[in-house]
PDB file of C-alpha atoms in Angstrom:
ATOM      1  CA  MET A   1     107.036  44.836 -21.379  1.00 56.00           C
ATOM      2  CA  GLY A   2     104.035  43.396 -23.126  1.00 72.00           C
ATOM      3  CA  VAL A   3     100.303  43.426 -22.454  1.00 78.00           C
ATOM      4  CA  ALA A   4      98.726  40.376 -20.851  1.00 83.00           C
ATOM      5  CA  ALA A   5      95.259  39.732 -22.338  1.00 85.00           C
ATOM      6  CA  TRP A   6      92.650  37.020 -22.292  1.00 85.00           C
ATOM      7  CA  GLU A   7      89.014  36.524 -23.367  1.00 88.00           C
ATOM      8  CA  ASN A   8      86.259  37.079 -20.817  1.00 85.00           C
ATOM      9  CA  GLN A   9      84.518  33.753 -21.276  1.00 81.00           C
ATOM     10  CA  ARG A  10      80.869  33.651 -20.446  1.00 79.00           C
ATOM     11  CA  ARG A  11      79.640  30.602 -18.666  1.00 83.00           C
ATOM     12  CA  ALA A  12      76.312  29.340 -17.515  1.00 85.00           C
ATOM     13  CA  VAL A  13      75.034  26.255 -15.665  1.00 90.00           C
ATOM     14  CA  GLN A  14      71.621  24.680 -15.499  1.00 91.00           C
ATOM     15  CA  VAL A  15      70.051  24.693 -12.056  1.00 93.00           C
ATOM     16  CA  ASN A  16      66.572  23.190 -11.564  1.00 94.00           C
ATOM     17  CA  GLY A  17      65.979  23.355 -15.285  1.00 93.00           C
ATOM     18  CA  ARG A  18      66.939  27.035 -15.632  1.00 93.00           C
ATOM     19  CA  TRP A  19      70.210  28.449 -17.043  1.00 91.00           C
ATOM     20  CA  VAL A  20      72.110  30.609 -14.529  1.00 89.00           C
ATOM     21  CA  SER A  21      74.946  32.873 -15.679  1.00 84.00           C
ATOM     22  CA  LEU A  22      78.240  32.615 -13.854  1.00 82.00           C
ATOM     23  CA  SER A  23      79.497  35.847 -15.411  1.00 80.00           C
ATOM     24  CA  LYS A  24      78.785  39.464 -14.366  1.00 82.00           C
ATOM     25  CA  SER A  25      76.789  41.326 -16.977  1.00 83.00           C
ATOM     26  CA  GLY A  26      78.480  44.270 -18.608  1.00 88.00           C
ATOM     27  CA  ARG A  27      82.063  43.179 -18.395  1.00 91.00           C
ATOM     28  CA  GLY A  28      84.344  43.785 -21.323  1.00 92.00           C
ATOM     29  CA  ASP A  29      85.004  41.029 -23.930  1.00 92.00           C
ATOM     30  CA  ILE A  30      88.793  41.168 -23.355  1.00 93.00           C
ATOM     31  CA  HIS A  31      90.513  41.613 -19.979  1.00 93.00           C
ATOM     32  CA  VAL A  32      94.049  43.032 -19.968  1.00 92.00           C
ATOM     33  CA  ILE A  33      96.795  43.855 -17.550  1.00 93.00           C
ATOM     34  CA  LEU A  34      98.650  46.993 -18.679  1.00 92.00           C
ATOM     35  CA  PRO A  35     102.211  47.503 -17.378  1.00 90.00           C
ATOM     36  CA  ARG A  36     103.083  50.765 -15.523  1.00 89.00           C
ATOM     37  CA  GLN A  37     106.345  51.596 -13.794  1.00 88.00           C
ATOM     38  CA  ILE A  38     106.003  53.845 -10.769  1.00 89.00           C
ATOM     39  CA  ASP A  39     109.244  54.762  -8.907  1.00 94.00           C
ATOM     40  CA  GLY A  40     111.060  51.938 -10.549  1.00 91.00           C
ATOM     41  CA  GLN A  41     108.517  49.278  -9.523  1.00 93.00           C
ATOM     42  CA  LEU A  42     106.349  47.435 -12.035  1.00 91.00           C
ATOM     43  CA  PHE A  43     102.601  47.497 -11.458  1.00 92.00           C
ATOM     44  CA  GLY A  44      99.715  46.058 -13.484  1.00 93.00           C
ATOM     45  CA  ILE A  45      96.681  48.224 -14.297  1.00 94.00           C
ATOM     46  CA  HIS A  46      93.371  46.365 -14.788  1.00 96.00           C
ATOM     47  CA  GLY A  47      91.738  47.045 -18.147  1.00 95.00           C
ATOM     48  CA  GLU A  48      88.881  45.758 -20.225  1.00 96.00           C
ATOM     49  CA  VAL A  49      88.035  46.032 -23.888  1.00 95.00           C
ATOM     50  CA  GLU A  50      84.511  45.972 -25.129  1.00 95.00           C
ATOM     51  CA  CYS A  51      84.375  44.847 -28.781  1.00 94.00           C
ATOM     52  CA  LYS A  52      81.699  46.305 -30.994  1.00 95.00           C
ATOM     53  CA  THR A  53      80.786  45.637 -34.565  1.00 92.00           C
ATOM     54  CA  GLY A  54      78.839  47.668 -37.118  1.00 90.00           C
ATOM     55  CA  GLN A  55      76.587  50.217 -35.519  1.00 91.00           C
ATOM     56  CA  SER A  56      76.224  48.418 -32.207  1.00 94.00           C
ATOM     57  CA  SER A  57      76.552  50.407 -28.997  1.00 94.00           C
ATOM     58  CA  GLN A  58      77.036  49.719 -25.352  1.00 95.00           C
ATOM     59  CA  SER A  59      74.173  48.416 -23.227  1.00 94.00           C
ATOM     60  CA  PRO A  60      73.215  50.212 -20.023  1.00 95.00           C
ATOM     61  CA  LYS A  61      74.926  47.467 -18.000  1.00 94.00           C
ATOM     62  CA  GLN A  62      78.115  47.904 -20.074  1.00 95.00           C
ATOM     63  CA  ARG A  63      78.094  51.645 -19.517  1.00 96.00           C
ATOM     64  CA  ALA A  64      77.568  51.181 -15.778  1.00 96.00           C
ATOM     65  CA  HIS A  65      80.400  48.655 -15.611  1.00 95.00           C
ATOM     66  CA  MET A  66      82.660  51.005 -17.613  1.00 97.00           C
ATOM     67  CA  ARG A  67      82.122  53.767 -15.062  1.00 98.00           C
ATOM     68  CA  VAL A  68      82.977  51.381 -12.189  1.00 97.00           C
ATOM     69  CA  VAL A  69      86.233  50.315 -13.885  1.00 97.00           C
ATOM     70  CA  ARG A  70      87.277  53.871 -14.784  1.00 97.00           C
ATOM     71  CA  ASN A  71      86.284  55.333 -11.407  1.00 98.00           C
ATOM     72  CA  SER A  72      88.417  52.668  -9.677  1.00 97.00           C
ATOM     73  CA  GLY A  73      91.546  53.608 -11.663  1.00 96.00           C
ATOM     74  CA  GLY A  74      91.222  50.972 -14.327  1.00 96.00           C
ATOM     75  CA  VAL A  75      91.109  51.274 -18.105  1.00 96.00           C
ATOM     76  CA  TYR A  76      87.970  50.508 -20.136  1.00 97.00           C
ATOM     77  CA  ILE A  77      88.165  50.769 -23.938  1.00 96.00           C
ATOM     78  CA  VAL A  78      85.437  50.430 -26.499  1.00 96.00           C
ATOM     79  CA  ALA A  79      86.899  49.428 -29.858  1.00 95.00           C
ATOM     80  CA  ARG A  80      85.643  48.202 -33.216  1.00 95.00           C
ATOM     81  CA  ASN A  81      88.917  46.691 -34.394  1.00 94.00           C
ATOM     82  CA  ARG A  82      92.504  45.916 -33.282  1.00 91.00           C
ATOM     83  CA  MET A  83      93.828  49.203 -34.576  1.00 93.00           C
ATOM     84  CA  GLU A  84      91.321  51.222 -32.506  1.00 93.00           C
ATOM     85  CA  MET A  85      92.231  49.118 -29.431  1.00 91.00           C
ATOM     86  CA  ARG A  86      95.946  49.613 -29.976  1.00 89.00           C
ATOM     87  CA  ALA A  87      95.548  53.375 -30.561  1.00 92.00           C
ATOM     88  CA  ALA A  88      93.531  53.793 -27.366  1.00 92.00           C
ATOM     89  CA  ILE A  89      96.159  51.825 -25.286  1.00 90.00           C
ATOM     90  CA  GLU A  90      98.916  54.023 -26.764  1.00 90.00           C
ATOM     91  CA  ARG A  91      96.924  57.280 -26.190  1.00 92.00           C
ATOM     92  CA  LEU A  92      96.667  56.267 -22.516  1.00 90.00           C
ATOM     93  CA  GLY A  93     100.455  56.097 -22.320  1.00 87.00           C
ATOM     94  CA  PHE A  94     100.799  52.321 -22.493  1.00 84.00           C
ATOM     95  CA  VAL A  95     103.185  51.109 -25.243  1.00 69.00           C
ATOM     96  CA  SER A  96     102.163  47.821 -26.616  1.00 56.00           C
ATOM     97  CA  ARG A  97     104.911  45.572 -27.861  1.00 57.00           C
ATOM     98  CA  SER A  98     102.594  42.555 -28.240  1.00 52.00           C
ATOM     99  CA  PRO A  99     101.195  41.694 -31.673  1.00 53.00           C
ATOM    100  CA  ILE A 100      97.677  43.209 -31.290  1.00 52.00           C
ATOM    101  CA  GLY A 101      97.481  45.083 -34.578  1.00 49.00           C
TER     102      GLY A 101
END
């Protein structure tokens, strides 16, 4: 079992001369589906990874969205590099066999 992952692309369109975002603020940069077997049946757990660099930290909207995801049974990880992301996934009991680090 691997981990399905894709970039959360941000899109915007111009309406009456103004740019309007089509994306929800606060969502993670990477969306993942983490495999979990329960009673022999395979399920996918929703997850998001927020990528940070340097000394940057989460915005209030990102922290609020993180709480929504986690309180709904999903996984939300804040990582500064692939190794941090992989370690967090493994700490949560998901074994990654895909090349993410």
